[in-house]
Amino acid sequence: MNVIGKVTVLPQLPSSLSRLSELAYNLYWSWTPHAQTLYQDLDPQNWERFHHNPVRTLLDVPQTRLDQVAADPAYLARYAQVMADFDAYMGKTDTWASRNAPEMKPVAYFSMEYAYHESLPIYSGGLGVLAGDHCKSASDLGIPFTAVGMLFHQGYFTQLFDRDGWQNETYDELDLTTLPITPATTRDGQEARVSVQIGNRTVHTRLWNLNVGRIRVILLDANVPENSEEDRKLTARLYGGNQELRLQQYVLLGVAGIRALRALDIPGDVYHMNEGHAALLSLERIREQVEAGQDFRTALETVASSTLFTTHTPVAAGNDAFGYDLVDRYLGKWPGRLSTTRDDLYALAKHEQVWDNHLVPTFSMTVFALNMSRAANGVSELHGEVSRKMWNFLYDGAEPEEVPIGHVTNGAHNLTFTSQAMRDLLSTVLPEDWTERLEDEQMWTAVERLTDEQLRGVQLSMKREMIGFVRSRMREQMLRNGASAADVAATDTLLSEKALTIGFARRFATYKRATLLFRDRARLSRIVNNPDRPVQFVFAGKAHPADNPGKAFIQEIYKVSQEPEFRGKIVILENYDMNVARHLVQGVDIWLNNPRRPLEASGTSGMKASFNGSPNFSVLDGWWREGYDSTNGWPIGEEREYADLNVQDDADAFSLYHTLEHDIVPRYYGTGTGNDSWAHTVRRAIETCSPRFSMQRQVIDYVQKYYLPLAARGAAVAASGGAQAREIAGWKTWVRQQWPYTSLSAQATLPATTQPGQTVPVTAQVNAAGINLDQLRVEAVLDRSGHITRVPLTSQGDGTFRADVPLKDSGLYSVGVRMVPEIDGLSNDLEAGLIKWA
């Protein structure tokens, strides 16, 4: 058939069930299992077939079935309770934000991917899950928040293993008419469209609205008839193209994303860029200010003052950078639009890198994002440290710890990943309003009242459900690949509910070392096949389509799983998605994670397992470095880095086997009581990880550390037509012009030895080259075993600065003197990026 269009015709719902359609278009149901079962019970087969999509399920339910459940008192009672809970949630005014941040200004959040639910596959992995969870908790907390992203028609990809265990990718076109999205409309009721120039072409974008609880998500869609076939592909696949396609997608996300907010009259006082993909939103915001009459530098200060950048990538290769020739092709007209020069604009993103054995300047999205924001953060404490070292070169003369990149440790949305059975059990000891106080650590101590038997029963139920899921998925895979009848039948005995079960599921990047477990197969075989204390493993994960080493890891695990001594005891599932993730984090006994430290920025999968009482067994990297407390799980290896990667892998593998054999297995199978019992570790995992690594805690951290201060500073800088922005921009221009002509010399009278508490006189002479002395901070910098202390010197009014610098503790001190320009209104000490050492 030659299809000229599609339309969704929802069924005529009985009046007693009339709001099932309304609920289907709000992803509140995605973290509410009782809501999901309303749709599942209508047609269990289609519910599974359509990836748990309520809209699609409703479309295929026969009228007779609807009439049948409309006459079922039990179903009607469940429906009434779900809708009452939904209305209470949507109508709640006494939210965390209303009580704790009543002055909160609107936040606009930009991300390349979002993982809300498996039925909306516009995500690849952890970054998307984090963004989706951020939105859900923004809704839970009641903060004014709008998210902007892309509607990828073919999503990421469907992963299928062939008979040899090699990953193959298929891309299926999404039927937008069956997704829980609706066309976004302007105030006058017209379907909203925006356009953006990419290179020499005008690309048209349709806007879609997605409701996630109380907040809106706006999705950009270039697959419209007005666009060429090539331009329609801009929103075809997530991370599916070459650098040229990616740069165009970033223009679409950033520039069209800002225009979408304006077209829909959605306010934004704070702009949050989730990773460098979104950095080009600053181009459009600066253009707006320039069009309103500001010069480029003033506009830059105005825009940056209200922008936050979150970096997720501790690996250099993960930070997008483009050659200037490519940037010229797609951003070449932007210097003119911004009333600046190409050199000045590109300098804000300049990162010299070695490409093809040549040092070349590149346009780095991360460097641009850092320069276009006045607050930045990593996603764990260790990642903050790594990021400050990575980008230290942007602040020449600064110590790494001074680089203005903070951290907010990631969290996960508890209710999305905690099973209903565990939620019901927790409700027996936690307060009635516990789901609104997830970050309250004191509240979670009530978990100590759960008995060993209660925990054992719920976890056994979750494990049985997971094992059933694994067997079903493996059977499908076997049948598709033409396996023998015996092999298909063998899937009915995969895994044992009585065996210690360890899960490993994540993106198969090589630094995550998915095959570390197999470094000593003979030892692993003894562990797995212990007749009295068996251990089994479930793996899942996708490798990027272009990542053959990652695919080789998958194939290695698959081949090991087919060897006689591991068959049925090691399993790797295909097509890792949120559905697979939920089953695994809810069903395994232990969660395994062994990245090569310090390359795991945060990781969140282990948090979700802990919510369900599955302790972590992980390298002390990312979030687990902060989460591990010796009672709630186990570490792998030492808290250190290695110069030789093979030595690191050997050491970590040895630690993994040793801890598994001597600590974990004996505790799981043992009969210890109290603090020596398995249930004690389970309780501690739930009690310590649920509040500290809840997404609710994470979003509250963002509100308090970044959203509120940025909104206040952004308003101040932009007030009176950008008066302060103009002052700061003019001052920076003047200081940067004069800085090469300044000079600094210093003297310190340092004895060979002295006593703690003594002082030493330090004097400096400054040639300010016309810069006001009041705008120079001259300070002594003491380095004691890597710990930096700064002591300001006092101006004597003639270019001389001095102070008696205290030496508080014993140790070897290195003493230096430097000067930094500063004026009121800067976001941090190093905002001007200028430091001069004596």
PDB file of N, CA and C in Angstrom, residues 599-630:
ATOM      1  N   LEU A 599      38.401   5.347  35.169  1.00  0.00           N
ATOM      2  CA  LEU A 599      37.706   5.703  33.936  1.00  0.00           C
ATOM      3  C   LEU A 599      36.187   5.615  34.048  1.00  0.00           C
ATOM      4  N   GLU A 600      35.663   5.134  35.161  1.00  0.00           N
ATOM      5  CA  GLU A 600      34.209   5.090  35.360  1.00  0.00           C
ATOM      6  C   GLU A 600      33.787   6.408  35.985  1.00  0.00           C
ATOM      7  N   ALA A 601      33.175   7.278  35.193  1.00  0.00           N
ATOM      8  CA  ALA A 601      32.805   8.593  35.723  1.00  0.00           C
ATOM      9  C   ALA A 601      31.924   8.445  36.946  1.00  0.00           C
ATOM     10  N   SER A 602      30.897   7.627  36.839  1.00  0.00           N
ATOM     11  CA  SER A 602      30.024   7.395  37.982  1.00  0.00           C
ATOM     12  C   SER A 602      29.501   5.969  37.972  1.00  0.00           C
ATOM     13  N   GLY A 603      28.715   5.635  36.914  1.00  0.00           N
ATOM     14  CA  GLY A 603      28.008   4.358  36.927  1.00  0.00           C
ATOM     15  C   GLY A 603      26.777   4.490  37.806  1.00  0.00           C
ATOM     16  N   THR A 604      25.680   3.888  37.394  1.00  0.00           N
ATOM     17  CA  THR A 604      24.463   3.943  38.228  1.00  0.00           C
ATOM     18  C   THR A 604      23.788   2.585  38.358  1.00  0.00           C
ATOM     19  N   SER A 605      24.173   1.594  37.546  1.00  0.00           N
ATOM     20  CA  SER A 605      23.456   0.320  37.574  1.00  0.00           C
ATOM     21  C   SER A 605      23.527  -0.326  38.952  1.00  0.00           C
ATOM     22  N   GLY A 606      24.695  -0.226  39.597  1.00  0.00           N
ATOM     23  CA  GLY A 606      24.839  -0.831  40.910  1.00  0.00           C
ATOM     24  C   GLY A 606      23.961  -0.195  41.964  1.00  0.00           C
ATOM     25  N   MET A 607      23.682   1.099  41.814  1.00  0.00           N
ATOM     26  CA  MET A 607      22.771   1.760  42.751  1.00  0.00           C
ATOM     27  C   MET A 607      21.404   1.080  42.705  1.00  0.00           C
ATOM     28  N   LYS A 608      20.943   0.815  41.493  1.00  0.00           N
ATOM     29  CA  LYS A 608      19.602   0.252  41.300  1.00  0.00           C
ATOM     30  C   LYS A 608      19.517  -1.146  41.904  1.00  0.00           C
ATOM     31  N   ALA A 609      20.614  -1.912  41.785  1.00  0.00           N
ATOM     32  CA  ALA A 609      20.635  -3.235  42.397  1.00  0.00           C
ATOM     33  C   ALA A 609      20.540  -3.112  43.916  1.00  0.00           C
ATOM     34  N   SER A 610      21.265  -2.155  44.487  1.00  0.00           N
ATOM     35  CA  SER A 610      21.226  -1.980  45.938  1.00  0.00           C
ATOM     36  C   SER A 610      19.838  -1.587  46.429  1.00  0.00           C
ATOM     37  N   PHE A 611      19.104  -0.810  45.634  1.00  0.00           N
ATOM     38  CA  PHE A 611      17.732  -0.464  46.034  1.00  0.00           C
ATOM     39  C   PHE A 611      16.918  -1.729  46.289  1.00  0.00           C
ATOM     40  N   ASN A 612      17.245  -2.793  45.554  1.00  0.00           N
ATOM     41  CA  ASN A 612      16.517  -4.052  45.666  1.00  0.00           C
ATOM     42  C   ASN A 612      17.210  -5.047  46.592  1.00  0.00           C
ATOM     43  N   GLY A 613      18.230  -4.586  47.316  1.00  0.00           N
ATOM     44  CA  GLY A 613      18.898  -5.441  48.274  1.00  0.00           C
ATOM     45  C   GLY A 613      20.007  -6.288  47.705  1.00  0.00           C
ATOM     46  N   SER A 614      20.510  -5.954  46.511  1.00  0.00           N
ATOM     47  CA  SER A 614      21.627  -6.691  45.917  1.00  0.00           C
ATOM     48  C   SER A 614      22.908  -5.900  46.150  1.00  0.00           C
ATOM     49  N   PRO A 615      23.770  -6.359  47.029  1.00  0.00           N
ATOM     50  CA  PRO A 615      24.994  -5.601  47.330  1.00  0.00           C
ATOM     51  C   PRO A 615      25.908  -5.513  46.123  1.00  0.00           C
ATOM     52  N   ASN A 616      26.749  -4.486  46.130  1.00  0.00           N
ATOM     53  CA  ASN A 616      27.703  -4.280  45.040  1.00  0.00           C
ATOM     54  C   ASN A 616      29.032  -4.950  45.323  1.00  0.00           C
ATOM     55  N   PHE A 617      29.611  -5.436  44.256  1.00  0.00           N
ATOM     56  CA  PHE A 617      30.950  -6.020  44.270  1.00  0.00           C
ATOM     57  C   PHE A 617      31.688  -5.307  43.154  1.00  0.00           C
ATOM     58  N   SER A 618      32.459  -4.272  43.512  1.00  0.00           N
ATOM     59  CA  SER A 618      32.895  -3.343  42.474  1.00  0.00           C
ATOM     60  C   SER A 618      34.260  -2.742  42.768  1.00  0.00           C
ATOM     61  N   VAL A 619      34.926  -2.343  41.685  1.00  0.00           N
ATOM     62  CA  VAL A 619      36.131  -1.525  41.778  1.00  0.00           C
ATOM     63  C   VAL A 619      35.759  -0.203  42.453  1.00  0.00           C
ATOM     64  N   LEU A 620      36.693   0.319  43.248  1.00  0.00           N
ATOM     65  CA  LEU A 620      36.431   1.570  43.966  1.00  0.00           C
ATOM     66  C   LEU A 620      36.625   2.751  43.015  1.00  0.00           C
ATOM     67  N   ASP A 621      35.673   2.878  42.118  1.00  0.00           N
ATOM     68  CA  ASP A 621      35.683   3.923  41.105  1.00  0.00           C
ATOM     69  C   ASP A 621      34.271   4.494  41.029  1.00  0.00           C
ATOM     70  N   GLY A 622      34.146   5.701  40.450  1.00  0.00           N
ATOM     71  CA  GLY A 622      32.813   6.276  40.291  1.00  0.00           C
ATOM     72  C   GLY A 622      32.078   6.375  41.621  1.00  0.00           C
ATOM     73  N   TRP A 623      30.795   6.055  41.604  1.00  0.00           N
ATOM     74  CA  TRP A 623      29.958   6.222  42.801  1.00  0.00           C
ATOM     75  C   TRP A 623      30.340   5.259  43.920  1.00  0.00           C
ATOM     76  N   TRP A 624      30.853   4.048  43.576  1.00  0.00           N
ATOM     77  CA  TRP A 624      31.109   3.051  44.610  1.00  0.00           C
ATOM     78  C   TRP A 624      32.262   3.472  45.521  1.00  0.00           C
ATOM     79  N   ARG A 625      33.162   4.297  45.024  1.00  0.00           N
ATOM     80  CA  ARG A 625      34.222   4.843  45.879  1.00  0.00           C
ATOM     81  C   ARG A 625      33.614   5.628  47.034  1.00  0.00           C
ATOM     82  N   GLU A 626      32.483   6.282  46.795  1.00  0.00           N
ATOM     83  CA  GLU A 626      31.793   7.024  47.847  1.00  0.00           C
ATOM     84  C   GLU A 626      30.798   6.153  48.612  1.00  0.00           C
ATOM     85  N   GLY A 627      30.259   5.136  47.937  1.00  0.00           N
ATOM     86  CA  GLY A 627      29.183   4.351  48.536  1.00  0.00           C
ATOM     87  C   GLY A 627      29.644   3.237  49.445  1.00  0.00           C
ATOM     88  N   TYR A 628      30.789   2.639  49.158  1.00  0.00           N
ATOM     89  CA  TYR A 628      31.258   1.486  49.928  1.00  0.00           C
ATOM     90  C   TYR A 628      31.643   1.897  51.345  1.00  0.00           C
ATOM     91  N   ASP A 629      31.140   1.145  52.337  1.00  0.00           N
ATOM     92  CA  ASP A 629      31.467   1.472  53.731  1.00  0.00           C
ATOM     93  C   ASP A 629      31.914   0.261  54.545  1.00  0.00           C
ATOM     94  N   SER A 630      32.274  -0.825  53.870  1.00  0.00           N
ATOM     95  CA  SER A 630      32.764  -2.080  54.455  1.00  0.00           C
ATOM     96  C   SER A 630      31.653  -2.985  54.980  1.00  0.00           C
TER      97      SER A 630
END
